[in-house]
Amino acid sequence: MSNHPLGGSHNAASFGSPIVTETASDMRIAPVVPAKVLLVDDEPDILPEYQELLELHGLCALTEADPETALEKVLECPDIAVVVTDMRMAKLNGAELIEAVRARLSKGRKVEFIVLTGDSTYCATIIDPDIPVFLKPVDFDALVGAVKVALAGAQ
Amino acid sequence: MNPPTRFSLPSFTSREILIAILLGAAGFGLNMLELQLGWGMHFVFGNALVFAFLRTQRPTTLVAAASISSARTIFLWNHPWAWSVWTLEAATLSYFIRKSTPIRVDILFWLLAGVPMLIATYGGIMGMDHLSLWLVIAKQMTNGVLNVALGELVYFAFLSVQAARGPVQLRRMPIEAFVMMILMSIILIPTTVYLALDAPTREAGARGTVARSLDDELQLTNASMTMWQESRSQMIAALVSERRDLIGIAHAPVPTNLRREFEQIVAFDPSGRPLWSMGDKGSGPANFPSSGNLLTGSEARIVELSASATSGNNRIALLVPAYMSGKHTYALATMRPDTLKRIIIQPGHPAPDGLLLLSPSSHYRIIRPASESIIDHLRSMPAHIREGALEDAVLLSRTGYGNAVMSDLRDALMVRAIRIKSLPGWEAIAVARLSGEVLKARQGQSSLFMALSVFVVLITIAGTFLARRIETSLRELAQSAADLAMAGTGRGQIDRLVISELSDISINIATVGSLVARERGALVSYQRRLRSIAAHSPVLVYAFEVIDDRLGQLVYISDAVEKILGYTAAEAAQPEWWSNAIHPEDRDHFRAAYSDLHPGKIVRVEYRFRHKQGHYVWVYDSCAIEVDPLHGNSEAVGLILDISERKQAAEQLLQADKMASLGRMVAGVAHELNQPLNFIKMASLNLQERTKRELFDVKRFAAKLDDIISHVGRASAIILQMRVFGRKPTEEPYPVEVKQSVDAVLTMIRNQFFADGVRVEAEDCDPNVTVRALPVLLEQVLLNLLLNANDAIRARQAGANKQDGWIRIGVKRHGRKAEIVVEDNGTGIKEEVLPVLFEPFFTTKPPKEGTGLGLSISYGIVRDLGGTLRAENTGTGARFIMDLPLCA
């Protein structure tokens, strides 16, 4: 587990892999696709719910509560094509995370971003007008659609 | 068409009549104390008393008084002319007193009216000789002027006495009158006193001169009589002893050497029998004189023979005791009528005006010629005066004018008598007229009084100029001082003053005057400004006296009291007005604010004051206790401001601030609410999805539902805290534990702050601190402070300093107060901002982010709760300290 590319963080180890494994075994209809979506939110309660729902929609999702660890994960794991991030986080907010990822991403690699925010006054266009923004509570169907579009864009 | 002018007697009031009579009577009495100046001249001073009232009485009264007073001269001098002149003098003076000075008027009166009148009356009617006339004129004029000067002195004394007692009511004396009074008094009073002292001596001297010449005459008479008697006695005694032969001879002539003096010589024996006779008329017994009882004694003497039929005048004879043939005999030698005149030696110097012998039978024999009038006068001389004349010379006045000997003294006689040694029973009487000496004295007096009169006139002229000069100087002094005071210039005026003291005074007055004028001008404009401010400002200004550190009487209240509170200033001045009109709920803190009023204390208090119409007005009352430097008393001077509108606005602002706070909260609250909502949605979607796919897992479902319920609870808690913003704080404060409010606020903001990366520490909160407040208000203040702190931290973090933010809340007891501290490590407060921090609409935040009302409203809330709110910099950030009274 320790040398698993996604197991660098405690969170990922405890929430990520076992659940994926478990849900994948449950889902008979949806084929298991390689993990290409990373969910970042500093509120740990919500992460399993996102993960579970994405998996129910046939998407492979990793979760991370610590935005700094999340940054490392994105850089280390080339499978991650889409990052869905909360905006308002204590250590590193969503915008900073996006900037940091873009700044440090190796050439040729493409990662799409989707922003979730609870702040209704948040203006996403400040960062990048191309990044889709979803207000909480999230319209999950739209989110799944956006993720799928992003995955297509990333590949 | 004019009504006929009718001459009418001057009208008197009964009071004026009384004054005139009293004044006249007093003057009359004073006139009886005349001052003797010698040779029958008097000064009288009754009119001086009348003249003392020149400035206080009407002319009619004065003329009446002067006429009564001067009536004395009619009795004194037996004519009315002096009376008429003096009455006219009083009339002139009293008429012109208001136009000029009395002494000058008097001098002019004498020169223009008095002297001509005296010439007409004394000279013309009474026929006085020139010398006496001019003397009388000069003397009357001098007396008149002296009386005016004395009157002025008396009036000045009145003035001085009145001035010593209080303000002067009488008419003041002009400087000119004062100067003239002094000058005249200096000239006339010493001269008069000198004359009065000197006159008796001079008069006695003159009388002595006359008396001495009389004495000389009488001594000479005495001596020549004695010599003659002795020599003739011896000759006759020798004749008798030698001529026995004549006995029996009928006739013999008187020897040649005796014939010139004696017409008959008869020798008698002691029994009275004639022995012989010799003489012109035959020597027979028929011609023998009757010897009577003359033939006695052993001394030769002159005897009076009894009157003969032929002669009315008794003849006199020399009776000589002699011896004839050893027998006693007497010789009686009858003297010729002119013998006496011849034997008395004529003196070398001017002889007296008459010499007489008085025989023992009171017959006068004229030795030296005297006028008939003198003889008559002597004959009528009373015996006691004649006897007095034996001791010393006596003055005989032929015509009697009562006391007035002024005009008849020249006709008076000096009489001196002596007993002649050789003629027992005989007296020699010498008489001399005084006219020569009187004339000499009159000439001296006349020159003196004329000189005095000339001096008086000259001094009056000089005094007038001097007085005018002084008056002009004084007026210039006053004028220049006034000019200088007004204009601050004009040294030229002062430089024209010739008397150094006046110049100095003028400069001093001017300096002081200009200072006073400037100060007064400043004061007036200052007062005008103050009045204008008090009248036009919506502020009530008042002043109370402060006694024993408590409010005393209301000293001043501006008219604005009517505008603001509906009462008039007079109503406001009533005691207890203030305390009765204050809202009962505000009385306690009003009294507390107004206790212990030591100088320097500043009272600021807000309370409700009952308007005259019954409603309450919120007022802001601010006053300072000051010490009045003039009296040393303390005064509370302050102002009252109607803050009803502000109070109302403050309430509205409070609400507005709530809305503003709410606005600021919305983002955070929305975020906070979105978190549980998002969770609930996600979890529900999961459940929904699994249900659709029939992937039932009871344990998983139960756990998810628990989580959903828990997040609903979290959302409810947030919404519950939001309720405070929808309420108006109309309820009364009640005891609140500060810690509870702190916790409530933390519930609201902790998550948001945590999300912002700001740590809120509230460990240092004493749970037992209780204050009287409304939790909503207290929480709003705390929320404001915390939000500000958070903003400050984020502002700092937006800059270079990214250090983690923290906010510390502390609650503790501090004496009788609760101290609530909110401290942060934000940007801190700029020094220039500190003084205006709590002012409404002051904000450091960008537009749209802050209303600038939060701290101001917090300040108002804390003040309303009886506490204070202040801010300070800690070096690492800001610290807000709220003090609230502890709940007992």
PDB file of C-alpha atoms in Angstrom, chain A residues 19 22-23 26-27 29-30 41-43 45-46 48-50 52-53 55-58 86 88-90 116-121 135-140, chain B residues 666-668 670-672 674-687 689-690 693 695 697 700 704 707 711 714 752-757 794:
ATOM      1  CA  ILE A  19     -14.269   2.068  -1.163  1.00  0.00           C
ATOM      2  CA  GLU A  22     -15.955  -2.222  -2.716  1.00  0.00           C
ATOM      3  CA  THR A  23     -18.191  -0.152  -4.929  1.00  0.00           C
ATOM      4  CA  ASP A  26     -21.068  -3.821  -6.318  1.00  0.00           C
ATOM      5  CA  MET A  27     -21.530  -2.217  -9.665  1.00  0.00           C
ATOM      6  CA  ILE A  29     -23.538  -2.506 -14.907  1.00  0.00           C
ATOM      7  CA  ALA A  30     -20.924   0.171 -15.084  1.00  0.00           C
ATOM      8  CA  ASP A  41     -12.709  19.137  -0.250  1.00  0.00           C
ATOM      9  CA  ASP A  42     -11.420  20.001   3.205  1.00  0.00           C
ATOM     10  CA  GLU A  43     -14.626  18.769   4.772  1.00  0.00           C
ATOM     11  CA  ASP A  45     -17.560  13.981   5.716  1.00  0.00           C
ATOM     12  CA  ILE A  46     -18.628  14.762   2.197  1.00  0.00           C
ATOM     13  CA  PRO A  48     -17.217   9.427   0.534  1.00  0.00           C
ATOM     14  CA  GLU A  49     -20.572  10.631  -0.691  1.00  0.00           C
ATOM     15  CA  TYR A  50     -19.023  12.207  -3.795  1.00  0.00           C
ATOM     16  CA  GLU A  52     -19.843   6.787  -4.012  1.00  0.00           C
ATOM     17  CA  LEU A  53     -22.035   8.778  -6.355  1.00  0.00           C
ATOM     18  CA  GLU A  55     -18.677   5.418  -8.872  1.00  0.00           C
ATOM     19  CA  LEU A  56     -22.380   4.761  -9.143  1.00  0.00           C
ATOM     20  CA  HIS A  57     -22.204   6.763 -12.370  1.00  0.00           C
ATOM     21  CA  GLY A  58     -19.287   4.655 -13.552  1.00  0.00           C
ATOM     22  CA  ASP A  86     -13.832  22.947  -3.373  1.00  0.00           C
ATOM     23  CA  ARG A  88     -12.773  27.710   0.158  1.00  0.00           C
ATOM     24  CA  MET A  89     -10.165  25.701   2.057  1.00  0.00           C
ATOM     25  CA  ALA A  90      -7.969  26.663   4.965  1.00  0.00           C
ATOM     26  CA  LEU A 116     -17.439  23.375  -6.464  1.00  0.00           C
ATOM     27  CA  THR A 117     -18.195  26.246  -4.117  1.00  0.00           C
ATOM     28  CA  GLY A 118     -20.643  27.055  -1.321  1.00  0.00           C
ATOM     29  CA  ASP A 119     -20.005  30.747  -1.706  1.00  0.00           C
ATOM     30  CA  SER A 120     -22.713  32.177  -3.884  1.00  0.00           C
ATOM     31  CA  THR A 121     -20.747  35.369  -4.401  1.00  0.00           C
ATOM     32  CA  LEU A 135     -22.639  25.864  -6.621  1.00  0.00           C
ATOM     33  CA  LYS A 136     -23.353  23.734  -3.633  1.00  0.00           C
ATOM     34  CA  PRO A 137     -25.675  21.902  -3.174  1.00  0.00           C
ATOM     35  CA  VAL A 138     -24.461  20.410  -6.396  1.00  0.00           C
ATOM     36  CA  ASP A 139     -26.635  19.413  -9.286  1.00  0.00           C
ATOM     37  CA  PHE A 140     -24.990  16.032  -9.477  1.00  0.00           C
TER      38      PHE A 140
ATOM     39  CA  VAL B 666     -24.633  36.334   4.102  1.00  0.00           C
ATOM     40  CA  ALA B 667     -21.660  34.994   2.230  1.00  0.00           C
ATOM     41  CA  GLY B 668     -20.344  33.189   5.244  1.00  0.00           C
ATOM     42  CA  ALA B 670     -24.589  30.795   2.880  1.00  0.00           C
ATOM     43  CA  HIS B 671     -21.345  28.903   2.746  1.00  0.00           C
ATOM     44  CA  GLU B 672     -21.945  27.512   6.188  1.00  0.00           C
ATOM     45  CA  ASN B 674     -24.304  25.068   1.914  1.00  0.00           C
ATOM     46  CA  GLN B 675     -21.941  22.639   3.538  1.00  0.00           C
ATOM     47  CA  PRO B 676     -24.601  20.623   5.394  1.00  0.00           C
ATOM     48  CA  LEU B 677     -27.036  21.084   2.517  1.00  0.00           C
ATOM     49  CA  ASN B 678     -24.454  19.785   0.091  1.00  0.00           C
ATOM     50  CA  PHE B 679     -23.784  16.825   2.323  1.00  0.00           C
ATOM     51  CA  ILE B 680     -27.465  16.120   2.697  1.00  0.00           C
ATOM     52  CA  LYS B 681     -27.922  16.332  -1.024  1.00  0.00           C
ATOM     53  CA  MET B 682     -25.003  14.077  -1.785  1.00  0.00           C
ATOM     54  CA  ALA B 683     -26.041  11.517   0.781  1.00  0.00           C
ATOM     55  CA  SER B 684     -29.628  11.630  -0.410  1.00  0.00           C
ATOM     56  CA  LEU B 685     -28.543  11.234  -4.020  1.00  0.00           C
ATOM     57  CA  ASN B 686     -26.518   8.224  -2.999  1.00  0.00           C
ATOM     58  CA  LEU B 687     -29.497   6.733  -1.210  1.00  0.00           C
ATOM     59  CA  GLU B 689     -29.241   5.997  -6.624  1.00  0.00           C
ATOM     60  CA  ARG B 690     -28.819   2.848  -4.548  1.00  0.00           C
ATOM     61  CA  ARG B 693     -30.456   0.092  -8.369  1.00  0.00           C
ATOM     62  CA  LEU B 695     -28.528  -1.976  -3.791  1.00  0.00           C
ATOM     63  CA  ASP B 697     -27.482  -2.091   2.510  1.00  0.00           C
ATOM     64  CA  ARG B 700     -24.957   1.772   5.225  1.00  0.00           C
ATOM     65  CA  LYS B 704     -26.102   7.748   5.956  1.00  0.00           C
ATOM     66  CA  ASP B 707     -25.262  11.704   8.955  1.00  0.00           C
ATOM     67  CA  HIS B 711     -26.167  17.852   9.107  1.00  0.00           C
ATOM     68  CA  ARG B 714     -25.985  21.722  12.017  1.00  0.00           C
ATOM     69  CA  GLN B 752     -16.436  30.546   8.870  1.00  0.00           C
ATOM     70  CA  PHE B 753     -13.376  31.850  10.681  1.00  0.00           C
ATOM     71  CA  PHE B 754     -11.882  28.383  10.652  1.00  0.00           C
ATOM     72  CA  ALA B 755     -12.435  28.255   6.941  1.00  0.00           C
ATOM     73  CA  ASP B 756     -10.679  31.622   6.698  1.00  0.00           C
ATOM     74  CA  GLY B 757      -7.813  30.123   8.641  1.00  0.00           C
ATOM     75  CA  ARG B 794      -7.471  38.894   6.285  1.00  0.00           C
TER      76      ARG B 794
END
